[in-house]
Structures are given as structure tokens and as C-alpha cells.
Amino acid sequence: VQLEASGGGLVQAGGSLRLSCAASGRAFGTYAMGWFRQAPGKEREFVSVITWSGRTTFYGDSVKGRFTISRDNARSTVYLQMNSLKPEDTATYYCAAASQYGRDWRTYDYWGQGTQVTVSS
């Protein structure tokens, strides 16, 4: 599975962005899809994950209530709608695919290249 993330950019605090992650290769619909982020000097942080069916989602505490993950298996794409953005959301955002959903980035098999999100105050 090859993953390509897009949609990052510069936005003011309180604004919104929608990230996309397009997959190519086999069996996208069988993978759980996650979003992680990493700011300079910080560890990679779990943001959200969605199961292969899209029925179950989980969020990190820092984004709960502001971010929404979704997927379109027909388009082999997963999305992350980010609202009420804060300067502390500034990071490189990565999408990833795993055989089983989880919060631990080490359990993910495939990774996109990352897209930069910068939130100005």
C-alpha cells in the first residue's frame, strides 16, 4: 500500500483544514487507517484512527471534539477534518495503515510522506 497525504498548509488559530490520504495498491478497505503527528523535538503523537469498515473511530485527547476522521473505501481515501485549530496543533501529519487499529505508531505497516500543518496565533 502506498499512501500520499495532502491538504496541509498555514491557517490562523480557530480555522479549519481537511487532510486527505490517498492510497494505492491492494486491499485499502481491509486496513485500519490512522493519523499521527510530530512536531520538531517531540515524539510522534497519535491523532486518530478509523477501522476498516469506518464504523469505529478513536481520537487522541488533545484533538477530541475538534477533529473528525472518515474514509471512503470506494475512493481509497481517508480524511481528517480539523476544526478549531490551535497553535499547538502545528506539526507534520502522517497517515498510516495497519492490519489492526490501535494508537501505537509502531504497529502500523505503511506510512505516507507527511503533510505540514502550521497554525498561527
C-alpha angles and dihedrals in degrees: 000000000000117000129199120188123201142160102076123134147125118306136165121249110278092030131115139238133181118214122201131198117195119198130203128186132048134340103356088163092063096058131086108230125215140185122215132174137204129195122197111283093008135101122257109274130209112240107169146328135201126198122240092262095046091234097113130047135176131194137198114249093246094060102032111128093016105060128055126195122203139160140208109204092187088061095036089232136129123198137203115200109199119194133174090024119200131201088250089063088070108121145104108281121214131192119210141180128223137178089231128027119250147135099247111097090205091070094060118103105196132036137193123224097257133247124229121239118189121183117193123206 
